[in-house]
Short mmCIF file of C-alpha atoms in Angstrom, two decimals:
data_model
loop_
_atom_site.label_atom_id
_atom_site.label_comp_id
_atom_site.label_asym_id
_atom_site.label_seq_id
_atom_site.Cartn_x
_atom_site.Cartn_y
_atom_site.Cartn_z
CA MET O 14 6.30 8.71 -16.55
CA ALA O 15 5.51 5.11 -17.05
CA THR O 16 4.31 3.29 -13.92
CA LEU O 17 4.38 -0.08 -12.75
CA HIS O 18 1.38 -1.47 -11.29
CA THR O 19 1.25 -4.43 -8.86
CA VAL O 20 -2.07 -5.95 -8.92
CA ASN O 21 -2.69 -8.79 -5.87
CA LYS O 22 -6.02 -9.44 -6.26
CA ALA O 23 -8.37 -10.25 -9.18
CA GLY O 24 -11.40 -8.18 -8.17
CA GLN O 25 -11.19 -4.50 -7.02
CA PRO O 26 -7.37 -4.16 -7.05
CA LEU O 27 -7.63 -5.07 -10.59
CA GLU O 28 -10.51 -2.95 -11.64
CA LEU O 29 -9.16 -0.24 -10.02
CA CYS O 30 -5.97 -0.90 -11.56
CA LEU O 31 -7.37 -0.95 -15.19
CA ARG O 32 -9.00 2.70 -14.91
CA ALA O 33 -5.47 3.92 -13.94
CA LEU O 34 -3.39 2.68 -16.79
CA ASN O 35 -1.71 5.09 -19.17
CA PRO O 36 -0.21 3.98 -22.27
CA GLY O 37 3.37 2.80 -21.64
CA ASP O 38 2.51 1.36 -18.24
CA SER O 39 2.87 -2.18 -17.07
CA VAL O 40 1.07 -4.72 -14.66
CA LEU O 41 2.43 -7.52 -12.69
CA LEU O 42 0.23 -9.66 -11.19
CA LEU O 43 1.57 -10.97 -7.92
CA GLU O 44 -0.33 -12.86 -4.89
CA GLU O 45 -3.68 -13.79 -5.21
CA GLY O 46 -3.75 -11.62 -8.62
CA VAL O 47 -1.94 -14.56 -10.55
CA TYR O 48 -5.44 -16.11 -10.53
CA ALA O 49 -6.34 -13.16 -13.18
CA LEU O 50 -4.66 -15.19 -15.74
CA TYR O 51 -7.86 -17.59 -16.13
CA GLU O 52 -10.51 -15.45 -14.25
CA ALA O 53 -9.69 -12.38 -16.05
CA SER O 54 -8.51 -13.47 -19.18
CA ASP O 55 -10.85 -11.50 -21.63
CA VAL O 56 -9.87 -8.56 -19.39
CA LEU O 57 -6.01 -9.30 -19.82
CA SER O 58 -6.16 -10.33 -23.49
CA ASP O 59 -7.63 -6.97 -24.20
CA LEU O 60 -5.32 -4.95 -22.11
CA LEU O 61 -2.27 -6.58 -23.73
CA ARG O 62 -2.89 -4.71 -26.98
CA HIS O 63 -1.67 -1.69 -25.29
CA ILE O 64 -0.05 -2.47 -21.94
CA ALA O 65 2.82 -5.26 -20.88
CA VAL O 66 1.55 -7.71 -18.44
CA TYR O 67 3.86 -9.36 -16.30
CA VAL O 68 3.28 -12.41 -13.42
CA LEU O 69 5.30 -13.15 -10.57
CA GLU O 70 6.43 -16.97 -10.93
CA ALA O 71 6.52 -17.74 -7.27
CA ASP O 72 2.98 -17.03 -6.91
CA VAL O 73 2.17 -18.92 -9.91
CA LEU O 74 4.00 -21.97 -9.03
CA ALA O 75 2.48 -21.68 -5.56
CA ARG O 76 -1.18 -21.81 -6.36
CA GLY O 77 -0.68 -24.78 -8.94
CA MET O 78 -1.63 -22.30 -11.81
CA THR O 79 0.34 -21.89 -14.87
CA ASN O 80 1.01 -19.00 -17.31
CA ARG O 81 -1.18 -18.75 -20.66
CA ASP O 82 0.58 -19.99 -23.77
CA ASP O 83 -2.32 -17.90 -25.53
CA LEU O 84 -1.48 -14.69 -24.27
CA ASP O 85 1.66 -12.66 -24.54
CA ILE O 86 2.57 -12.37 -20.71
CA ASP O 87 6.14 -12.72 -19.49
CA MET O 88 6.71 -14.64 -16.10
CA VAL O 89 9.43 -12.75 -13.86
CA ASP O 90 10.81 -13.84 -10.86
CA TYR O 91 11.83 -11.25 -7.85
CA GLN O 92 14.67 -10.04 -9.85
CA GLY O 93 12.58 -9.49 -12.64
CA PHE O 94 10.19 -7.79 -10.28
CA VAL O 95 13.09 -5.46 -9.15
CA GLU O 96 14.01 -4.85 -13.07
CA LEU O 97 10.40 -3.49 -13.62
CA THR O 98 10.53 -1.30 -10.79
CA VAL O 99 13.97 0.34 -12.38
CA ALA O 100 12.48 0.28 -15.86
CA ASN O 101 9.32 2.47 -14.82
CA ASP O 102 9.37 5.84 -13.10
CA LYS O 103 7.01 4.85 -10.26
CA VAL O 104 5.42 1.93 -8.56
CA VAL O 105 1.47 1.92 -7.75
CA SER O 106 0.30 -0.99 -5.88
CA TRP O 107 -3.19 -2.16 -6.01
CA PHE O 108 -4.57 -4.64 -3.20
CA MET F 11 10.87 18.74 -0.90
CA SER F 12 8.83 19.33 -4.09
CA GLN F 13 7.97 15.96 -5.21
CA SER F 14 4.05 15.41 -5.10
CA ILE F 15 2.66 12.67 -3.32
CA CYS F 16 -0.59 10.99 -3.92
CA ILE F 17 -2.23 8.87 -1.24
CA ILE F 18 -4.85 6.21 -2.69
CA SER F 19 -7.36 4.87 -0.31
CA THR F 20 -9.52 2.50 -1.22
CA GLN F 21 -11.31 0.60 1.37
CA ALA F 22 -14.38 1.07 3.48
CA PRO F 23 -14.34 3.12 6.68
CA TYR F 24 -14.68 1.31 10.17
CA ARG F 25 -13.00 -1.94 8.39
CA GLY F 26 -9.83 -2.39 10.99
CA GLN F 27 -7.96 0.92 11.11
CA PHE F 28 -7.33 0.88 6.90
CA ALA F 29 -9.03 4.09 6.15
CA ARG F 30 -7.88 5.93 9.32
CA GLU F 31 -4.47 5.00 9.18
CA ALA F 32 -4.58 6.46 5.09
CA LEU F 33 -5.94 9.86 6.21
CA ASP F 34 -3.17 9.86 8.88
CA ALA F 35 -0.78 9.56 6.31
CA ALA F 36 -2.22 12.13 4.47
CA LEU F 37 -2.21 14.73 7.11
CA VAL F 38 0.90 14.08 8.27
CA SER F 39 2.44 14.19 4.61
CA ALA F 40 0.64 17.50 4.03
CA SER F 41 2.13 18.77 7.71
CA TYR F 42 5.72 18.33 6.50
CA GLU F 43 4.56 20.40 3.27
CA ILE F 44 4.89 18.13 0.68
CA PRO F 45 2.42 18.50 -2.08
CA THR F 46 -0.46 15.92 -1.09
CA SER F 47 -3.29 14.74 -2.47
CA LEU F 48 -5.83 12.21 -1.47
CA LEU F 49 -7.46 9.92 -4.01
CA LEU F 50 -10.59 7.99 -3.01
CA MET F 51 -11.43 4.67 -5.09
CA GLY F 52 -13.06 1.56 -5.15
CA ASP F 53 -14.82 1.02 -1.29
CA GLY F 54 -12.83 4.30 -0.42
CA VAL F 55 -15.61 6.38 -1.71
CA TYR F 56 -17.56 5.45 1.11
CA GLN F 57 -15.37 7.24 3.70
CA ILE F 58 -16.86 10.97 2.67
CA LEU F 59 -20.53 9.56 2.72
CA ASP F 60 -22.09 12.00 4.62
CA GLY F 61 -24.15 11.79 7.89
CA GLN F 62 -21.86 8.72 9.38
CA SER F 63 -22.81 8.36 12.99
CA PRO F 64 -20.30 5.76 14.33
CA GLY F 65 -21.61 6.13 18.21
CA GLN F 66 -22.82 3.14 18.35
CA LEU F 67 -19.49 1.33 17.29
CA GLU F 68 -17.54 3.58 19.83
CA LYS F 69 -15.19 4.84 16.86
CA LYS F 70 -14.49 8.55 16.11
CA LYS F 71 -16.27 9.87 13.29
CA LEU F 72 -14.00 9.43 10.02
CA SER F 73 -15.83 12.05 8.17
CA SER F 74 -14.80 14.69 10.67
CA LEU F 75 -11.49 13.99 10.06
CA PHE F 76 -11.75 14.76 6.60
CA GLN F 77 -13.30 18.20 7.43
CA SER F 78 -10.01 18.70 9.22
CA LEU F 79 -7.98 18.14 5.88
CA GLU F 80 -8.18 21.56 4.92
CA LEU F 81 -6.47 22.91 7.95
CA TYR F 82 -3.23 21.26 6.64
CA GLY F 83 -4.00 22.52 3.20
CA ILE F 84 -5.08 19.84 1.53
CA GLU F 85 -8.37 21.61 0.04
CA THR F 86 -9.92 18.99 -1.88
CA VAL F 87 -10.38 14.89 -1.98
CA TYR F 88 -10.25 13.44 -5.41
CA VAL F 89 -13.42 10.81 -5.93
CA ASP F 90 -13.21 8.08 -8.85
CA GLY F 91 -16.83 8.97 -10.42
CA GLU F 92 -16.92 5.46 -11.82
CA SER F 93 -16.54 4.09 -8.27
CA LEU F 94 -19.61 6.04 -6.81
CA ALA F 95 -21.68 5.36 -10.08
CA GLU F 96 -20.75 1.41 -9.25
CA ARG F 97 -22.01 1.82 -5.74
CA HIS F 98 -25.37 3.86 -7.16
CA LEU F 99 -24.22 6.86 -5.12
CA ASP F 100 -25.24 10.60 -5.76
CA PRO F 101 -22.46 13.08 -5.67
CA GLU F 102 -25.09 14.92 -3.16
CA GLN F 103 -24.60 12.14 -0.71
CA LEU F 104 -20.93 13.09 0.03
CA LEU F 105 -19.50 15.63 2.12
CA PRO F 106 -18.94 18.92 -0.05
CA LEU F 107 -15.17 18.37 0.15
CA TYR F 108 -14.62 16.69 -3.27
CA THR F 109 -13.50 16.82 -7.07
CA LEU F 110 -14.76 14.16 -9.18
CA LEU F 111 -12.38 12.44 -11.63
CA GLU F 112 -14.48 11.15 -14.66
CA GLY F 113 -13.47 8.75 -17.09
CA ASP F 114 -9.86 8.84 -18.03
CA ALA F 115 -8.99 11.82 -15.60
CA VAL F 116 -7.82 8.93 -12.83
CA ALA F 117 -5.46 7.83 -15.03
CA SER F 118 -3.94 11.08 -16.20
CA PHE F 119 -4.22 12.49 -12.56
CA LEU F 120 -1.95 9.30 -11.54
CA ALA F 121 0.52 10.09 -14.44
CA GLN F 122 1.34 13.75 -13.01
CA GLN F 123 2.37 12.38 -9.39
CA ASP F 124 6.17 11.39 -8.59
CA LYS F 125 5.14 8.95 -5.95
CA VAL F 126 1.85 7.11 -4.80
CA LEU F 127 1.48 5.67 -1.68
CA SER F 128 -1.73 3.26 -1.68
CA PHE F 129 -3.83 1.82 1.22
CA MET Z 15 19.01 3.29 -6.84
CA LYS Z 16 17.64 4.18 -3.53
CA TYR Z 17 14.36 2.31 -2.45
CA ALA Z 18 11.76 3.06 0.13
CA LEU Z 19 9.62 -0.11 1.01
CA ALA Z 20 6.35 0.23 2.71
CA VAL Z 21 4.91 -2.92 4.60
CA TYR Z 22 1.26 -2.78 5.89
CA GLY Z 23 0.82 -6.87 6.25
CA ALA Z 24 1.85 -9.50 8.64
CA SER Z 25 2.04 -13.47 8.22
CA GLY Z 26 -1.59 -13.80 9.65
CA THR Z 27 -3.40 -11.46 7.21
CA GLY Z 28 -1.92 -12.06 3.86
CA GLN Z 29 1.17 -12.31 1.84
CA SER Z 30 2.45 -8.93 1.66
CA SER Z 31 5.03 -8.95 4.04
CA LEU Z 32 6.67 -11.93 2.30
CA THR Z 33 6.32 -10.74 -0.86
CA ALA Z 34 7.94 -7.58 0.55
CA LEU Z 35 10.91 -9.39 2.04
CA SER Z 36 11.89 -11.45 -1.19
CA PHE Z 37 11.57 -8.15 -2.94
CA ALA Z 38 14.12 -6.29 -0.20
CA ARG Z 39 16.44 -9.29 -0.87
CA ALA Z 40 16.25 -8.91 -4.82
CA LEU Z 41 17.08 -5.68 -4.66
CA LEU Z 42 20.05 -5.98 -2.18
CA ALA Z 43 21.48 -8.88 -4.36
CA ALA Z 44 20.71 -6.53 -7.68
CA GLY Z 45 22.69 -3.75 -5.72
CA HIS Z 46 20.32 -1.02 -4.95
CA GLU Z 47 19.98 0.46 -2.01
CA ILE Z 48 17.11 0.18 0.53
CA ILE Z 49 16.81 3.72 2.48
CA ARG Z 50 14.20 2.59 4.72
CA VAL Z 51 11.55 -0.26 5.69
CA PHE Z 52 8.29 1.27 7.35
CA PHE Z 53 6.14 -0.94 8.83
CA TYR Z 54 2.72 0.14 9.17
CA GLN Z 55 -0.67 -0.94 10.01
CA ASP Z 56 -0.47 -4.61 10.25
CA GLY Z 57 2.81 -4.75 9.24
CA VAL Z 58 3.75 -3.50 12.66
CA HIS Z 59 3.51 -7.35 13.63
CA ASN Z 60 6.82 -8.13 11.81
CA ALA Z 61 9.14 -6.37 14.83
CA SER Z 62 7.21 -8.70 17.50
CA SER Z 63 9.49 -10.74 19.37
CA LEU Z 64 6.65 -13.08 20.37
CA VAL Z 65 5.72 -14.42 17.24
CA SER Z 66 6.60 -18.49 17.35
CA PRO Z 67 5.28 -20.80 14.51
CA PRO Z 68 5.86 -23.97 14.12
CA GLN Z 69 9.30 -25.31 13.35
CA ASP Z 70 8.33 -26.00 9.37
CA GLU Z 71 6.89 -22.54 9.12
CA VAL Z 72 8.88 -19.54 8.12
CA ASN Z 73 9.40 -17.02 11.15
CA LEU Z 74 8.63 -13.73 9.20
CA PRO Z 75 9.89 -11.37 11.87
CA GLU Z 76 12.87 -13.38 12.75
CA GLN Z 77 13.53 -12.89 8.92
CA TRP Z 78 12.91 -9.59 8.79
CA GLN Z 79 15.18 -8.81 11.44
CA LYS Z 80 18.12 -10.73 10.16
CA LEU Z 81 17.86 -8.96 6.57
CA ILE Z 82 17.80 -5.78 8.63
CA THR Z 83 20.76 -6.21 11.24
CA GLU Z 84 22.90 -8.30 8.42
CA GLN Z 85 22.30 -5.46 5.91
CA GLY Z 86 21.96 -2.51 8.18
CA ILE Z 87 18.93 -1.42 7.08
CA ASP Z 88 17.11 1.66 8.57
CA ALA Z 89 13.54 -0.17 9.66
CA VAL Z 90 11.22 1.93 11.20
CA VAL Z 91 8.02 0.66 12.93
CA CYS Z 92 4.91 3.07 13.30
CA ILE Z 93 4.83 4.21 16.78
CA ALA Z 94 0.87 4.94 16.87
CA ALA Z 95 -0.20 1.65 14.57
CA ALA Z 96 2.52 -0.35 16.75
CA LEU Z 97 0.56 0.89 20.06
CA ARG Z 98 -2.60 0.03 18.79
CA ARG Z 99 -1.78 -3.40 17.76
CA GLY Z 100 0.25 -4.55 21.08
CA VAL Z 101 3.81 -3.98 19.75
CA VAL Z 102 5.73 -2.09 22.33
CA ASN Z 103 9.40 -1.76 23.16
CA THR Z 104 10.30 -1.63 26.91
CA GLU Z 105 10.31 2.36 27.03
CA GLU Z 106 6.47 2.43 25.88
CA ALA Z 107 5.69 -0.42 27.89
CA GLU Z 108 6.92 1.65 31.01
CA ARG Z 109 5.48 4.83 29.45
CA TYR Z 110 2.11 3.19 29.42
CA GLU Z 111 2.59 0.79 32.47
CA LEU Z 112 1.91 -2.23 30.17
CA PRO Z 113 2.98 -5.64 31.95
CA ALA Z 114 5.64 -6.65 28.89
CA SER Z 115 7.20 -5.89 25.86
CA ASN Z 116 7.85 -7.34 22.77
CA PHE Z 117 10.05 -5.18 20.48
CA ARG Z 118 13.07 -6.79 18.41
CA GLU Z 119 16.19 -5.02 18.06
CA GLY Z 120 17.47 -3.28 15.22
CA TYR Z 121 14.08 -1.56 14.54
CA GLU Z 122 13.20 1.61 15.70
CA LEU Z 123 9.76 3.06 16.74
CA SER Z 124 9.05 6.43 15.29
CA GLY Z 125 6.13 8.25 13.60
CA LEU Z 126 4.56 8.37 10.12
CA GLY Z 127 6.72 11.51 9.23
CA GLN Z 128 9.67 8.85 8.42
CA LEU Z 129 7.31 7.21 5.94
CA LEU Z 130 6.89 10.45 4.26
CA GLU Z 131 10.52 11.68 4.13
CA ALA Z 132 11.65 8.44 2.90
CA THR Z 133 9.18 8.69 -0.01
CA VAL Z 134 10.25 11.67 -1.12
CA GLU Z 135 14.10 10.93 -0.56
CA ALA Z 136 13.99 7.68 -2.51
CA ASP Z 137 14.10 7.09 -6.33
CA ARG Z 138 11.18 4.73 -5.85
CA LEU Z 139 8.65 3.94 -3.13
CA VAL Z 140 6.94 0.57 -3.61
CA THR Z 141 3.86 -0.47 -0.94
CA PHE Z 142 3.24 -3.91 0.08
CA GLY Z 143 -0.59 -4.14 1.34
CA ASP Z 144 -3.12 -6.74 1.56
#
């Protein structure tokens, strides 16, 4: 059962999400979670070795952030968010 | 209605209605005879700290609501061991109605659930 | 696919209500079905008819109501959470002898059981909290 984890902050929500991940799961950073692209880039680059990480475009753009070119993170729009919820068996939200 | 629901509660008690309303959801879920589990993580572990006396806040004691879970068929509350350790809490400081999930146990526990409702 | 959405936030506390609305629109655009949107915790404010932001800001309750009525979505507001926060329909206002009511049309006030029922019935549950 693959799970999509949404993370809306780089603090407690990201930390708790990290210990709930199973191989094959995916993580979507949204709202203030997009700050993790820089704040928690070490954590993300470790994570990317076995977990797919996505970031929500609207929240990146809104905050004057950019996706990291050096990390393999896909930027998705709301349609992509929907597709991720279809591709996984369930969704767990961390906020 | 055999699908399992896990309710994750991550907020400290007495902060608005977060913890209280998460607990209500668990009670209602169990009363619908849905297989229900409650998992405390992060600041949520403070919810079952023993000896809570919120009388001066004029609030109901959250921990006594936890004691009513059993009446609804929720016999144990799952607690993330790492969240306890990070907060320098000993398991003995908690109400004795929990099951500790250590290390990878949180991830494998969540993988078994059909639906997860976070609070 | 059949979706149930749980919305816990309001415009004054975070972004989750807005994220949920954008997600709901994208779901429908992709041909999925929303079997219920359940407003809980501060999310109950999305059913208030008294929210009136300045003209250059989005009126989230109004946008939710538009989506709900145009698409015929089953929108349920937790009655206990709503009463705690002063979101009431005329019936509840009368019952509790309150001086006013502020409940938008298109939503229904009901119990938490509606959230759990939808959770079990849906293929996917997505929670939006702050």
